[in-house]
Amino acid sequence: MKKKIWDLYAPIYEKAMRADYKYYKFMYDRIPTKIQNKEVLELATGPGLLAKHVAYAAKRMVATDYSEGMIREAQKGKCVDNLIFEVADATDLPYENHSFDVVLIANALHVMPEPEKALKEIERVLKEDGLLIAPNFVSHQSGIISCLWSGILRIAGITFEHQWSGEEYLSWLGQNGWKVQYKKSCPARITLMYVECISCLLYTSDAADDSL
């Protein structure tokens, strides 16, 4: 999807998501317990809604998006001192190997043509015992409200490259080397599958190195 679409959508993104606040509150409450005093990277932050709700718990949080318009929106208003916003492409990150304890990417993998590239970059920048938190919209056509909302987004120019069911999303993560440690399905307008996982590839690689 072209950056221009997200740049145009940036000023109204927060208003569009307000109807699902009670489901996002689950993440606002849980994620701080997982990032306490940790180095955190968020990908596809949009206007910074998630970052601004949870960053207080982190040691440091870098929230990124490849849309300059989204980052401009995110930088508006007040935020905690340990939170910074930067423009960065999730499939080609400018950060050093093994530099973050936790990576967040919410509701973004399904709109990427090649989300596997983002997972590889996440694996690269995560520390050995790092955690990936990757809640994502699933089951886009599973009900009337979901179909209507998906249709509205398509009209706005926001398309879904991947329309996984909840089980398909979990399976896709597994096929790409991620072990799910926690999951929860949240029935928002489009169902949200919240997941926390670790990289099996990181541990396999480390084990191989130790055997040399």
Short mmCIF file of C-alpha atoms in Angstrom, two decimals:
data_model
loop_
_atom_site.label_atom_id
_atom_site.label_comp_id
_atom_site.label_asym_id
_atom_site.label_seq_id
_atom_site.Cartn_x
_atom_site.Cartn_y
_atom_site.Cartn_z
CA MET A 1 0.00 0.00 0.00
CA LYS A 2 1.34 3.42 -0.93
CA LYS A 3 2.53 5.78 1.79
CA LYS A 4 0.27 8.50 0.39
CA ILE A 5 -2.85 6.62 1.51
CA TRP A 6 -1.61 6.47 5.11
CA ASP A 7 -0.45 10.10 5.00
CA LEU A 8 -3.98 11.14 3.99
CA TYR A 9 -5.63 8.86 6.54
CA ALA A 10 -3.39 9.97 9.42
CA PRO A 11 -5.49 12.95 10.70
CA ILE A 12 -8.66 10.82 11.11
CA TYR A 13 -7.14 7.49 12.18
CA GLU A 14 -7.60 8.06 15.91
CA LYS A 15 -11.26 9.05 15.50
CA ALA A 16 -11.92 5.98 13.34
CA MET A 17 -10.59 3.64 16.03
CA ARG A 18 -12.55 5.10 18.98
CA ALA A 19 -15.46 2.69 18.53
CA ASP A 20 -13.19 -0.22 19.46
CA TYR A 21 -11.71 1.41 22.56
CA LYS A 22 -12.96 -1.21 25.02
CA TYR A 23 -11.11 -3.91 23.11
CA TYR A 24 -7.93 -1.86 22.83
CA LYS A 25 -8.11 -1.21 26.58
CA PHE A 26 -7.25 -4.87 27.07
CA MET A 27 -3.93 -4.19 25.30
CA TYR A 28 -3.40 -0.91 27.15
CA ASP A 29 -3.69 -2.85 30.42
CA ARG A 30 -1.71 -5.97 29.50
CA ILE A 31 1.21 -4.66 27.44
CA PRO A 32 2.72 -2.49 30.22
CA THR A 33 3.14 -5.64 32.31
CA LYS A 34 5.17 -7.21 29.46
CA ILE A 35 7.44 -4.22 28.73
CA GLN A 36 8.29 -3.10 32.26
CA ASN A 37 11.75 -1.45 32.24
CA LYS A 38 12.54 -2.86 28.79
CA GLU A 39 13.88 -1.45 25.52
CA VAL A 40 10.85 -1.45 23.21
CA LEU A 41 10.40 -0.92 19.48
CA GLU A 42 6.98 -0.39 17.94
CA LEU A 43 6.46 -0.82 14.20
CA ALA A 44 3.54 0.71 12.30
CA THR A 45 2.64 2.95 15.24
CA GLY A 46 0.26 5.08 13.15
CA PRO A 47 -0.60 8.22 15.15
CA GLY A 48 0.94 6.67 18.26
CA LEU A 49 -2.21 5.54 20.09
CA LEU A 50 -0.77 2.33 21.50
CA ALA A 51 2.64 3.86 22.21
CA LYS A 52 1.20 6.76 24.18
CA HIS A 53 -0.86 4.40 26.34
CA VAL A 54 1.91 1.94 27.23
CA ALA A 55 5.31 3.69 26.93
CA TYR A 56 5.29 4.84 30.56
CA ALA A 57 6.16 1.29 31.61
CA ALA A 58 9.18 0.88 29.31
CA LYS A 59 12.78 1.84 29.96
CA ARG A 60 12.76 3.38 26.46
CA MET A 61 10.32 3.11 23.58
CA VAL A 62 10.96 3.93 19.93
CA ALA A 63 7.69 4.05 17.95
CA THR A 64 8.01 4.01 14.17
CA ASP A 65 5.94 4.18 11.02
CA TYR A 66 6.88 4.37 7.36
CA SER A 67 4.29 7.12 6.83
CA GLU A 68 5.64 10.59 7.54
CA GLY A 69 2.06 11.79 7.97
CA MET A 70 1.38 9.27 10.72
CA ILE A 71 4.55 10.25 12.57
CA ARG A 72 3.61 13.95 12.34
CA GLU A 73 0.28 13.09 13.98
CA ALA A 74 1.99 10.96 16.61
CA GLN A 75 4.33 13.80 17.57
CA LYS A 76 1.40 16.08 18.39
CA GLY A 77 0.37 16.53 22.00
CA LYS A 78 2.11 15.35 25.15
CA CYS A 79 3.91 12.07 25.65
CA VAL A 80 6.29 10.64 28.23
CA ASP A 81 9.98 11.51 28.02
CA ASN A 82 11.12 7.95 27.29
CA LEU A 83 9.04 7.78 24.07
CA ILE A 84 10.33 8.95 20.69
CA PHE A 85 8.73 8.73 17.26
CA GLU A 86 10.72 8.01 14.11
CA VAL A 87 10.06 7.27 10.44
CA ALA A 88 11.19 3.73 9.61
CA ASP A 89 10.20 0.90 7.26
CA ALA A 90 9.30 -2.30 9.14
CA THR A 91 10.85 -4.38 6.34
CA ASP A 92 14.19 -2.51 6.40
CA LEU A 93 14.90 -1.25 9.90
CA PRO A 94 17.83 1.09 10.67
CA TYR A 95 18.56 -0.48 14.07
CA GLU A 96 21.41 -2.71 15.25
CA ASN A 97 21.07 -6.47 15.66
CA HIS A 98 19.64 -7.64 19.02
CA SER A 99 18.99 -4.11 20.29
CA PHE A 100 15.42 -4.42 21.68
CA ASP A 101 13.80 -6.54 24.38
CA VAL A 102 10.30 -6.25 22.92
CA VAL A 103 8.90 -5.46 19.47
CA LEU A 104 5.26 -4.43 19.02
CA ILE A 105 3.46 -4.45 15.70
CA ALA A 106 -0.31 -4.01 15.86
CA ASN A 107 -2.76 -4.37 12.98
CA ALA A 108 -0.14 -4.04 10.27
CA LEU A 109 1.08 -7.42 9.05
CA HIS A 110 -2.13 -8.08 7.11
CA VAL A 111 -1.72 -4.91 5.01
CA MET A 112 1.89 -5.69 3.99
CA PRO A 113 2.48 -7.40 0.63
CA GLU A 114 5.42 -9.33 2.13
CA PRO A 115 4.96 -9.44 5.91
CA GLU A 116 7.57 -12.18 6.15
CA LYS A 117 10.20 -9.49 5.55
CA ALA A 118 8.97 -7.62 8.62
CA LEU A 119 9.21 -10.79 10.72
CA LYS A 120 12.81 -11.31 9.61
CA GLU A 121 13.69 -7.75 10.61
CA ILE A 122 11.92 -8.20 13.94
CA GLU A 123 13.92 -11.36 14.56
CA ARG A 124 17.12 -9.49 13.72
CA VAL A 125 16.59 -6.56 16.10
CA LEU A 126 15.22 -8.61 19.02
CA LYS A 127 17.53 -9.75 21.79
CA GLU A 128 18.03 -13.48 22.41
CA ASP A 129 15.13 -13.73 24.86
CA GLY A 130 13.07 -11.03 23.13
CA LEU A 131 9.30 -10.91 22.90
CA LEU A 132 7.15 -10.10 19.86
CA ILE A 133 3.68 -8.71 20.57
CA ALA A 134 1.71 -8.82 17.32
CA PRO A 135 -2.05 -8.28 17.64
CA ASN A 136 -3.64 -8.39 14.21
CA PHE A 137 -7.05 -8.14 12.54
CA VAL A 138 -8.36 -11.52 11.41
CA SER A 139 -11.57 -13.03 10.01
CA HIS A 140 -12.34 -9.90 7.99
CA GLN A 141 -15.44 -11.41 6.39
CA SER A 142 -16.79 -13.32 9.40
CA GLY A 143 -19.81 -11.14 10.15
CA ILE A 144 -21.98 -8.27 8.92
CA ILE A 145 -20.18 -5.57 10.92
CA SER A 146 -16.78 -6.92 9.92
CA CYS A 147 -17.76 -7.00 6.24
CA LEU A 148 -19.16 -3.47 6.37
CA TRP A 149 -16.10 -2.05 8.09
CA SER A 150 -13.75 -3.87 5.70
CA GLY A 151 -15.75 -2.41 2.80
CA ILE A 152 -15.49 1.12 4.20
CA LEU A 153 -11.73 0.74 4.53
CA ARG A 154 -11.44 -0.50 0.94
CA ILE A 155 -13.36 2.53 -0.29
CA ALA A 156 -10.89 4.70 1.66
CA GLY A 157 -8.05 2.98 -0.20
CA ILE A 158 -6.94 0.70 2.66
CA THR A 159 -6.77 -2.87 1.42
CA PHE A 160 -5.96 -6.13 3.19
CA GLU A 161 -3.21 -8.07 1.45
CA HIS A 162 -3.90 -11.06 3.72
CA GLN A 163 -7.27 -12.07 5.14
CA TRP A 164 -6.30 -14.71 7.66
CA SER A 165 -8.71 -16.38 10.04
CA GLY A 166 -7.52 -16.46 13.63
CA GLU A 167 -6.17 -20.00 13.25
CA GLU A 168 -4.56 -19.16 9.90
CA TYR A 169 -2.76 -16.20 11.46
CA LEU A 170 -1.42 -18.33 14.31
CA SER A 171 -0.37 -21.00 11.82
CA TRP A 172 1.37 -18.40 9.63
CA LEU A 173 3.37 -17.15 12.61
CA GLY A 174 4.40 -20.72 13.37
CA GLN A 175 5.42 -21.38 9.79
CA ASN A 176 7.68 -18.33 9.97
CA GLY A 177 9.48 -19.45 13.10
CA TRP A 178 7.45 -17.91 15.94
CA LYS A 179 6.12 -19.80 18.94
CA VAL A 180 2.95 -18.30 20.41
CA GLN A 181 3.09 -18.07 24.20
CA TYR A 182 -0.19 -16.25 24.74
CA LYS A 183 -3.23 -15.50 22.59
CA LYS A 184 -6.61 -13.87 23.01
CA SER A 185 -9.36 -13.22 20.47
CA CYS A 186 -11.04 -9.82 20.89
CA PRO A 187 -14.37 -9.30 19.03
CA ALA A 188 -13.88 -5.74 17.76
CA ARG A 189 -15.52 -4.51 14.54
CA ILE A 190 -12.95 -6.71 12.84
CA THR A 191 -11.84 -9.49 15.17
CA LEU A 192 -8.48 -8.79 16.80
CA MET A 193 -6.19 -11.72 17.55
CA TYR A 194 -3.78 -10.61 20.28
CA VAL A 195 -0.58 -12.68 20.40
CA GLU A 196 2.71 -12.74 22.28
CA CYS A 197 5.45 -14.93 20.85
CA ILE A 198 9.14 -15.76 20.80
CA SER A 199 11.36 -16.59 17.85
CA CYS A 200 12.20 -20.27 17.48
CA LEU A 201 14.79 -19.26 14.86
CA LEU A 202 16.70 -17.12 17.36
CA TYR A 203 17.00 -19.98 19.81
CA THR A 204 17.88 -22.50 17.09
CA SER A 205 20.58 -20.18 15.77
CA ASP A 206 22.02 -19.62 19.24
CA ALA A 207 22.07 -23.35 19.95
CA ALA A 208 23.89 -23.97 16.67
CA ASP A 209 26.48 -21.31 17.53
CA ASP A 210 27.07 -22.86 20.97
CA SER A 211 27.76 -26.25 19.42
CA LEU A 212 30.61 -24.95 17.25
#
